[in-house]
């Protein structure tokens, strides 16, 4: 007698290619452009690790980590160049919750105080992760120094979260139903987080622009 098991299989239904495309595109967008302030990059990397663990794709998890490191470095480099050539003329919003002068100033003080290490640590702080490269570019931070910090931060951040999700989910092999719940919860959290983030982005864009120039002077 064969028992039929019905389980949620996001990787099997969407396909590994879809997982790769979603992860790589989101990592790049979050690191390169303002919309990244509203995207759940951390939860996406964790979710990718959990989903791949559910299918025993360890090699795929490591390969995805490597590819995502490249996209994270490229994304931050784009943000740096945007800041360098535009002076981070960010359209701040009056009454906003993310694109505010206070957050821009806080990110600037963080960069001024910690320099090289601010770019490394910024990987773990969602909204600073997006603003720091632009501010570093506007402040004319040495490009080689920035690139090294960018690379170190990405190497720690991306594989750290993907493989944390992968191996943490692997510990649940002895309790299959808990593992299934973890997969569903991870994917669900990412989907809901993305939808909520895009909703917040639209709401933020509807607020009036702060007319005061947001450019940080070059050093």
PDB file of C-alpha atoms in Angstrom:
ATOM      1  CA  UNK A   1       0.000   0.000   0.000  1.00  0.00           C
ATOM      2  CA  UNK A   2       1.438   3.328  -1.039  1.00  0.00           C
ATOM      3  CA  UNK A   3       0.790   6.415   0.984  1.00  0.00           C
ATOM      4  CA  UNK A   4       0.312   9.631  -0.915  1.00  0.00           C
ATOM      5  CA  UNK A   5       1.920  12.623   0.727  1.00  0.00           C
ATOM      6  CA  UNK A   6       0.779  16.077  -0.244  1.00  0.00           C
ATOM      7  CA  UNK A   7       3.350  18.708   0.559  1.00  0.00           C
ATOM      8  CA  UNK A   8       3.988  22.270  -0.397  1.00  0.00           C
ATOM      9  CA  UNK A   9       6.816  22.207  -2.948  1.00  0.00           C
ATOM     10  CA  UNK A  10       7.721  25.738  -4.001  1.00  0.00           C
ATOM     11  CA  UNK A  11      10.995  24.753  -5.631  1.00  0.00           C
ATOM     12  CA  UNK A  12       9.484  21.820  -7.470  1.00  0.00           C
ATOM     13  CA  UNK A  13       6.627  23.903  -8.809  1.00  0.00           C
ATOM     14  CA  UNK A  14       8.537  27.101  -9.575  1.00  0.00           C
ATOM     15  CA  UNK A  15      11.803  25.473 -10.607  1.00  0.00           C
ATOM     16  CA  UNK A  16      15.400  26.155  -9.553  1.00  0.00           C
ATOM     17  CA  UNK A  17      15.793  28.699 -12.353  1.00  0.00           C
ATOM     18  CA  UNK A  18      12.986  30.804 -10.907  1.00  0.00           C
ATOM     19  CA  UNK A  19      14.570  30.699  -7.444  1.00  0.00           C
ATOM     20  CA  UNK A  20      17.891  31.853  -8.896  1.00  0.00           C
ATOM     21  CA  UNK A  21      16.304  34.655 -10.950  1.00  0.00           C
ATOM     22  CA  UNK A  22      14.282  35.960  -8.003  1.00  0.00           C
ATOM     23  CA  UNK A  23      17.194  35.873  -5.548  1.00  0.00           C
ATOM     24  CA  UNK A  24      19.760  37.436  -7.886  1.00  0.00           C
ATOM     25  CA  UNK A  25      17.459  40.173  -9.175  1.00  0.00           C
ATOM     26  CA  UNK A  26      16.238  41.121  -5.694  1.00  0.00           C
ATOM     27  CA  UNK A  27      19.769  41.203  -4.246  1.00  0.00           C
ATOM     28  CA  UNK A  28      20.937  43.484  -7.051  1.00  0.00           C
ATOM     29  CA  UNK A  29      17.930  45.825  -6.785  1.00  0.00           C
ATOM     30  CA  UNK A  30      18.193  46.086  -3.011  1.00  0.00           C
ATOM     31  CA  UNK A  31      21.876  46.994  -3.186  1.00  0.00           C
ATOM     32  CA  UNK A  32      21.687  49.367  -6.167  1.00  0.00           C
ATOM     33  CA  UNK A  33      18.491  51.423  -6.147  1.00  0.00           C
ATOM     34  CA  UNK A  34      16.205  53.298  -3.765  1.00  0.00           C
ATOM     35  CA  UNK A  35      13.413  50.747  -4.188  1.00  0.00           C
ATOM     36  CA  UNK A  36      15.770  48.354  -2.375  1.00  0.00           C
ATOM     37  CA  UNK A  37      14.981  50.191   0.851  1.00  0.00           C
ATOM     38  CA  UNK A  38      11.631  48.436   0.810  1.00  0.00           C
ATOM     39  CA  UNK A  39      12.661  44.909  -0.262  1.00  0.00           C
ATOM     40  CA  UNK A  40      13.170  42.040   2.243  1.00  0.00           C
ATOM     41  CA  UNK A  41      16.655  40.971   1.165  1.00  0.00           C
ATOM     42  CA  UNK A  42      17.592  39.232   4.429  1.00  0.00           C
ATOM     43  CA  UNK A  43      14.439  37.127   4.579  1.00  0.00           C
ATOM     44  CA  UNK A  44      14.800  36.240   0.882  1.00  0.00           C
ATOM     45  CA  UNK A  45      18.296  34.812   1.398  1.00  0.00           C
ATOM     46  CA  UNK A  46      17.149  32.829   4.427  1.00  0.00           C
ATOM     47  CA  UNK A  47      14.086  31.575   2.552  1.00  0.00           C
ATOM     48  CA  UNK A  48      16.223  30.481  -0.410  1.00  0.00           C
ATOM     49  CA  UNK A  49      18.411  28.419   1.920  1.00  0.00           C
ATOM     50  CA  UNK A  50      15.396  26.785   3.580  1.00  0.00           C
ATOM     51  CA  UNK A  51      13.731  25.938   0.261  1.00  0.00           C
ATOM     52  CA  UNK A  52      16.914  24.450  -1.196  1.00  0.00           C
ATOM     53  CA  UNK A  53      17.429  22.416   1.986  1.00  0.00           C
ATOM     54  CA  UNK A  54      13.962  20.920   1.574  1.00  0.00           C
ATOM     55  CA  UNK A  55      15.224  19.372  -1.670  1.00  0.00           C
ATOM     56  CA  UNK A  56      18.741  18.535  -0.553  1.00  0.00           C
ATOM     57  CA  UNK A  57      20.354  20.928  -3.030  1.00  0.00           C
ATOM     58  CA  UNK A  58      23.494  21.784  -1.039  1.00  0.00           C
ATOM     59  CA  UNK A  59      25.659  22.411  -4.097  1.00  0.00           C
ATOM     60  CA  UNK A  60      22.962  24.662  -5.555  1.00  0.00           C
ATOM     61  CA  UNK A  61      22.843  26.616  -2.290  1.00  0.00           C
ATOM     62  CA  UNK A  62      26.596  27.258  -2.424  1.00  0.00           C
ATOM     63  CA  UNK A  63      26.520  28.144  -6.119  1.00  0.00           C
ATOM     64  CA  UNK A  64      23.579  30.491  -5.551  1.00  0.00           C
ATOM     65  CA  UNK A  65      25.489  32.100  -2.673  1.00  0.00           C
ATOM     66  CA  UNK A  66      28.458  32.729  -4.948  1.00  0.00           C
ATOM     67  CA  UNK A  67      26.317  34.195  -7.712  1.00  0.00           C
ATOM     68  CA  UNK A  68      24.409  36.369  -5.218  1.00  0.00           C
ATOM     69  CA  UNK A  69      27.720  37.694  -3.832  1.00  0.00           C
ATOM     70  CA  UNK A  70      28.584  38.884  -7.348  1.00  0.00           C
ATOM     71  CA  UNK A  71      25.186  40.577  -7.700  1.00  0.00           C
ATOM     72  CA  UNK A  72      25.471  42.194  -4.254  1.00  0.00           C
ATOM     73  CA  UNK A  73      28.911  43.591  -5.090  1.00  0.00           C
ATOM     74  CA  UNK A  74      27.694  44.812  -8.494  1.00  0.00           C
ATOM     75  CA  UNK A  75      24.613  46.394  -6.924  1.00  0.00           C
ATOM     76  CA  UNK A  76      26.599  48.315  -4.323  1.00  0.00           C
ATOM     77  CA  UNK A  77      29.051  49.421  -6.982  1.00  0.00           C
ATOM     78  CA  UNK A  78      26.163  50.848  -9.016  1.00  0.00           C
ATOM     79  CA  UNK A  79      24.925  52.666  -5.908  1.00  0.00           C
ATOM     80  CA  UNK A  80      28.438  54.048  -5.342  1.00  0.00           C
ATOM     81  CA  UNK A  81      28.636  55.340  -8.928  1.00  0.00           C
ATOM     82  CA  UNK A  82      25.169  56.907  -8.655  1.00  0.00           C
ATOM     83  CA  UNK A  83      26.312  58.788  -5.550  1.00  0.00           C
ATOM     84  CA  UNK A  84      29.641  59.760  -7.103  1.00  0.00           C
ATOM     85  CA  UNK A  85      28.118  61.247 -10.251  1.00  0.00           C
ATOM     86  CA  UNK A  86      24.883  62.705  -8.866  1.00  0.00           C
ATOM     87  CA  UNK A  87      25.849  63.640  -5.307  1.00  0.00           C
ATOM     88  CA  UNK A  88      22.995  61.474  -3.949  1.00  0.00           C
ATOM     89  CA  UNK A  89      20.267  63.865  -4.968  1.00  0.00           C
ATOM     90  CA  UNK A  90      17.627  61.743  -3.311  1.00  0.00           C
ATOM     91  CA  UNK A  91      14.059  62.987  -3.363  1.00  0.00           C
ATOM     92  CA  UNK A  92      13.282  62.917   0.331  1.00  0.00           C
ATOM     93  CA  UNK A  93       9.666  62.824   1.445  1.00  0.00           C
ATOM     94  CA  UNK A  94       7.884  65.032   3.937  1.00  0.00           C
ATOM     95  CA  UNK A  95       6.144  62.835   6.469  1.00  0.00           C
ATOM     96  CA  UNK A  96       7.803  59.727   5.039  1.00  0.00           C
ATOM     97  CA  UNK A  97       9.032  56.824   7.133  1.00  0.00           C
ATOM     98  CA  UNK A  98      12.062  55.695   5.113  1.00  0.00           C
ATOM     99  CA  UNK A  99      13.109  58.410   2.646  1.00  0.00           C
ATOM    100  CA  UNK A 100      13.572  61.046   5.322  1.00  0.00           C
ATOM    101  CA  UNK A 101      16.302  63.564   6.073  1.00  0.00           C
ATOM    102  CA  UNK A 102      16.804  61.929   9.469  1.00  0.00           C
ATOM    103  CA  UNK A 103      17.559  58.518   7.939  1.00  0.00           C
ATOM    104  CA  UNK A 104      19.870  60.033   5.325  1.00  0.00           C
ATOM    105  CA  UNK A 105      21.761  61.937   8.028  1.00  0.00           C
ATOM    106  CA  UNK A 106      21.976  58.854  10.241  1.00  0.00           C
ATOM    107  CA  UNK A 107      23.440  56.817   7.390  1.00  0.00           C
ATOM    108  CA  UNK A 108      25.883  59.644   6.685  1.00  0.00           C
ATOM    109  CA  UNK A 109      27.046  59.827  10.313  1.00  0.00           C
ATOM    110  CA  UNK A 110      27.441  56.053  10.362  1.00  0.00           C
ATOM    111  CA  UNK A 111      29.673  56.228   7.288  1.00  0.00           C
ATOM    112  CA  UNK A 112      31.674  59.184   8.615  1.00  0.00           C
ATOM    113  CA  UNK A 113      32.361  57.452  11.919  1.00  0.00           C
ATOM    114  CA  UNK A 114      33.259  53.951  10.737  1.00  0.00           C
ATOM    115  CA  UNK A 115      34.614  54.482   7.212  1.00  0.00           C
ATOM    116  CA  UNK A 116      35.704  51.167   5.665  1.00  0.00           C
ATOM    117  CA  UNK A 117      33.877  49.069   8.250  1.00  0.00           C
ATOM    118  CA  UNK A 118      30.634  50.985   7.795  1.00  0.00           C
ATOM    119  CA  UNK A 119      30.307  49.486   4.294  1.00  0.00           C
ATOM    120  CA  UNK A 120      30.950  45.988   5.670  1.00  0.00           C
ATOM    121  CA  UNK A 121      28.518  46.308   8.569  1.00  0.00           C
ATOM    122  CA  UNK A 122      25.905  48.111   6.454  1.00  0.00           C
ATOM    123  CA  UNK A 123      25.146  44.794   4.740  1.00  0.00           C
ATOM    124  CA  UNK A 124      23.320  43.740   7.900  1.00  0.00           C
ATOM    125  CA  UNK A 125      21.278  46.938   8.294  1.00  0.00           C
ATOM    126  CA  UNK A 126      18.478  46.922   5.674  1.00  0.00           C
ATOM    127  CA  UNK A 127      17.970  50.610   4.877  1.00  0.00           C
ATOM    128  CA  UNK A 128      21.619  51.552   5.476  1.00  0.00           C
ATOM    129  CA  UNK A 129      22.596  48.777   3.052  1.00  0.00           C
ATOM    130  CA  UNK A 130      20.987  50.765   0.226  1.00  0.00           C
ATOM    131  CA  UNK A 131      21.979  54.305   1.246  1.00  0.00           C
ATOM    132  CA  UNK A 132      25.591  53.730   2.344  1.00  0.00           C
ATOM    133  CA  UNK A 133      27.036  53.102  -1.161  1.00  0.00           C
ATOM    134  CA  UNK A 134      25.420  56.275  -2.520  1.00  0.00           C
ATOM    135  CA  UNK A 135      26.716  58.351   0.365  1.00  0.00           C
ATOM    136  CA  UNK A 136      30.192  56.796   0.010  1.00  0.00           C
ATOM    137  CA  UNK A 137      30.205  57.736  -3.669  1.00  0.00           C
ATOM    138  CA  UNK A 138      29.061  61.283  -2.979  1.00  0.00           C
ATOM    139  CA  UNK A 139      31.763  61.642  -0.298  1.00  0.00           C
ATOM    140  CA  UNK A 140      34.378  60.490  -2.839  1.00  0.00           C
ATOM    141  CA  UNK A 141      35.431  57.496  -0.746  1.00  0.00           C
ATOM    142  CA  UNK A 142      38.403  55.850  -2.459  1.00  0.00           C
ATOM    143  CA  UNK A 143      36.970  53.418  -5.021  1.00  0.00           C
ATOM    144  CA  UNK A 144      39.455  50.615  -4.256  1.00  0.00           C
ATOM    145  CA  UNK A 145      38.786  50.934  -0.534  1.00  0.00           C
ATOM    146  CA  UNK A 146      35.047  50.904  -1.159  1.00  0.00           C
ATOM    147  CA  UNK A 147      35.260  47.895  -3.492  1.00  0.00           C
ATOM    148  CA  UNK A 148      37.234  45.897  -0.912  1.00  0.00           C
ATOM    149  CA  UNK A 149      34.740  46.739   1.849  1.00  0.00           C
ATOM    150  CA  UNK A 150      31.896  45.994  -0.552  1.00  0.00           C
ATOM    151  CA  UNK A 151      33.361  42.560  -1.346  1.00  0.00           C
ATOM    152  CA  UNK A 152      34.114  41.653   2.286  1.00  0.00           C
ATOM    153  CA  UNK A 153      30.598  42.630   3.352  1.00  0.00           C
ATOM    154  CA  UNK A 154      28.954  40.649   0.547  1.00  0.00           C
ATOM    155  CA  UNK A 155      31.026  37.516   1.221  1.00  0.00           C
ATOM    156  CA  UNK A 156      29.953  37.533   4.871  1.00  0.00           C
ATOM    157  CA  UNK A 157      26.340  38.587   4.320  1.00  0.00           C
ATOM    158  CA  UNK A 158      25.082  36.459   1.424  1.00  0.00           C
ATOM    159  CA  UNK A 159      26.482  32.968   2.170  1.00  0.00           C
ATOM    160  CA  UNK A 160      25.974  33.606   5.864  1.00  0.00           C
ATOM    161  CA  UNK A 161      22.203  33.945   5.469  1.00  0.00           C
ATOM    162  CA  UNK A 162      21.668  31.426   2.644  1.00  0.00           C
ATOM    163  CA  UNK A 163      23.644  28.676   4.369  1.00  0.00           C
ATOM    164  CA  UNK A 164      22.163  29.542   7.762  1.00  0.00           C
ATOM    165  CA  UNK A 165      18.737  28.897   6.261  1.00  0.00           C
ATOM    166  CA  UNK A 166      19.985  25.749   4.539  1.00  0.00           C
ATOM    167  CA  UNK A 167      21.683  24.082   7.510  1.00  0.00           C
ATOM    168  CA  UNK A 168      19.093  25.251  10.040  1.00  0.00           C
ATOM    169  CA  UNK A 169      16.377  23.629   7.914  1.00  0.00           C
ATOM    170  CA  UNK A 170      18.521  20.521   7.593  1.00  0.00           C
ATOM    171  CA  UNK A 171      18.432  20.065  11.358  1.00  0.00           C
ATOM    172  CA  UNK A 172      14.685  19.475  11.021  1.00  0.00           C
ATOM    173  CA  UNK A 173      15.022  16.359   8.847  1.00  0.00           C
ATOM    174  CA  UNK A 174      13.915  14.143  11.706  1.00  0.00           C
ATOM    175  CA  UNK A 175      10.645  16.069  11.995  1.00  0.00           C
ATOM    176  CA  UNK A 176       9.392  16.335   8.379  1.00  0.00           C
ATOM    177  CA  UNK A 177       6.200  18.221   9.152  1.00  0.00           C
ATOM    178  CA  UNK A 178       8.141  20.921  11.015  1.00  0.00           C
ATOM    179  CA  UNK A 179      10.466  21.233   8.030  1.00  0.00           C
ATOM    180  CA  UNK A 180       7.470  21.611   5.708  1.00  0.00           C
ATOM    181  CA  UNK A 181       6.097  24.323   7.969  1.00  0.00           C
ATOM    182  CA  UNK A 182       9.478  26.077   7.921  1.00  0.00           C
ATOM    183  CA  UNK A 183       9.521  26.046   4.114  1.00  0.00           C
ATOM    184  CA  UNK A 184       5.975  27.390   3.850  1.00  0.00           C
ATOM    185  CA  UNK A 185       6.659  30.031   6.518  1.00  0.00           C
ATOM    186  CA  UNK A 186       9.896  31.165   4.851  1.00  0.00           C
ATOM    187  CA  UNK A 187       8.366  31.534   1.407  1.00  0.00           C
ATOM    188  CA  UNK A 188       5.208  33.072   2.829  1.00  0.00           C
ATOM    189  CA  UNK A 189       7.170  35.592   4.889  1.00  0.00           C
ATOM    190  CA  UNK A 190       9.138  36.613   1.805  1.00  0.00           C
ATOM    191  CA  UNK A 191       6.028  36.977  -0.384  1.00  0.00           C
ATOM    192  CA  UNK A 192       4.156  38.974   2.251  1.00  0.00           C
ATOM    193  CA  UNK A 193       7.257  41.041   3.022  1.00  0.00           C
ATOM    194  CA  UNK A 194       7.750  41.900  -0.637  1.00  0.00           C
ATOM    195  CA  UNK A 195       4.105  42.847  -1.129  1.00  0.00           C
ATOM    196  CA  UNK A 196       4.156  44.994   2.005  1.00  0.00           C
ATOM    197  CA  UNK A 197       7.462  46.569   0.982  1.00  0.00           C
ATOM    198  CA  UNK A 198       6.140  47.543  -2.446  1.00  0.00           C
ATOM    199  CA  UNK A 199       2.992  48.911  -0.805  1.00  0.00           C
ATOM    200  CA  UNK A 200       5.141  51.053   1.492  1.00  0.00           C
ATOM    201  CA  UNK A 201       7.206  52.200  -1.481  1.00  0.00           C
ATOM    202  CA  UNK A 202       4.083  53.363  -3.329  1.00  0.00           C
ATOM    203  CA  UNK A 203       2.807  55.096  -0.187  1.00  0.00           C
ATOM    204  CA  UNK A 204       6.168  56.797   0.318  1.00  0.00           C
ATOM    205  CA  UNK A 205       6.261  58.024  -3.286  1.00  0.00           C
ATOM    206  CA  UNK A 206       2.847  59.623  -2.859  1.00  0.00           C
ATOM    207  CA  UNK A 207       4.081  61.904  -0.093  1.00  0.00           C
ATOM    208  CA  UNK A 208       5.219  65.441  -1.002  1.00  0.00           C
ATOM    209  CA  UNK A 209       8.878  65.912  -1.895  1.00  0.00           C
ATOM    210  CA  UNK A 210      11.100  67.677   0.630  1.00  0.00           C
ATOM    211  CA  UNK A 211      12.305  70.638  -1.410  1.00  0.00           C
ATOM    212  CA  UNK A 212      15.540  71.047   0.570  1.00  0.00           C
ATOM    213  CA  UNK A 213      18.531  69.691  -1.376  1.00  0.00           C
ATOM    214  CA  UNK A 214      19.499  66.256  -0.059  1.00  0.00           C
ATOM    215  CA  UNK A 215      22.983  66.351  -1.535  1.00  0.00           C
ATOM    216  CA  UNK A 216      25.870  65.658   0.839  1.00  0.00           C
ATOM    217  CA  UNK A 217      28.936  67.770   0.034  1.00  0.00           C
ATOM    218  CA  UNK A 218      32.006  66.063  -1.388  1.00  0.00           C
ATOM    219  CA  UNK A 219      35.013  65.621   0.900  1.00  0.00           C
TER     220      UNK A 219
END
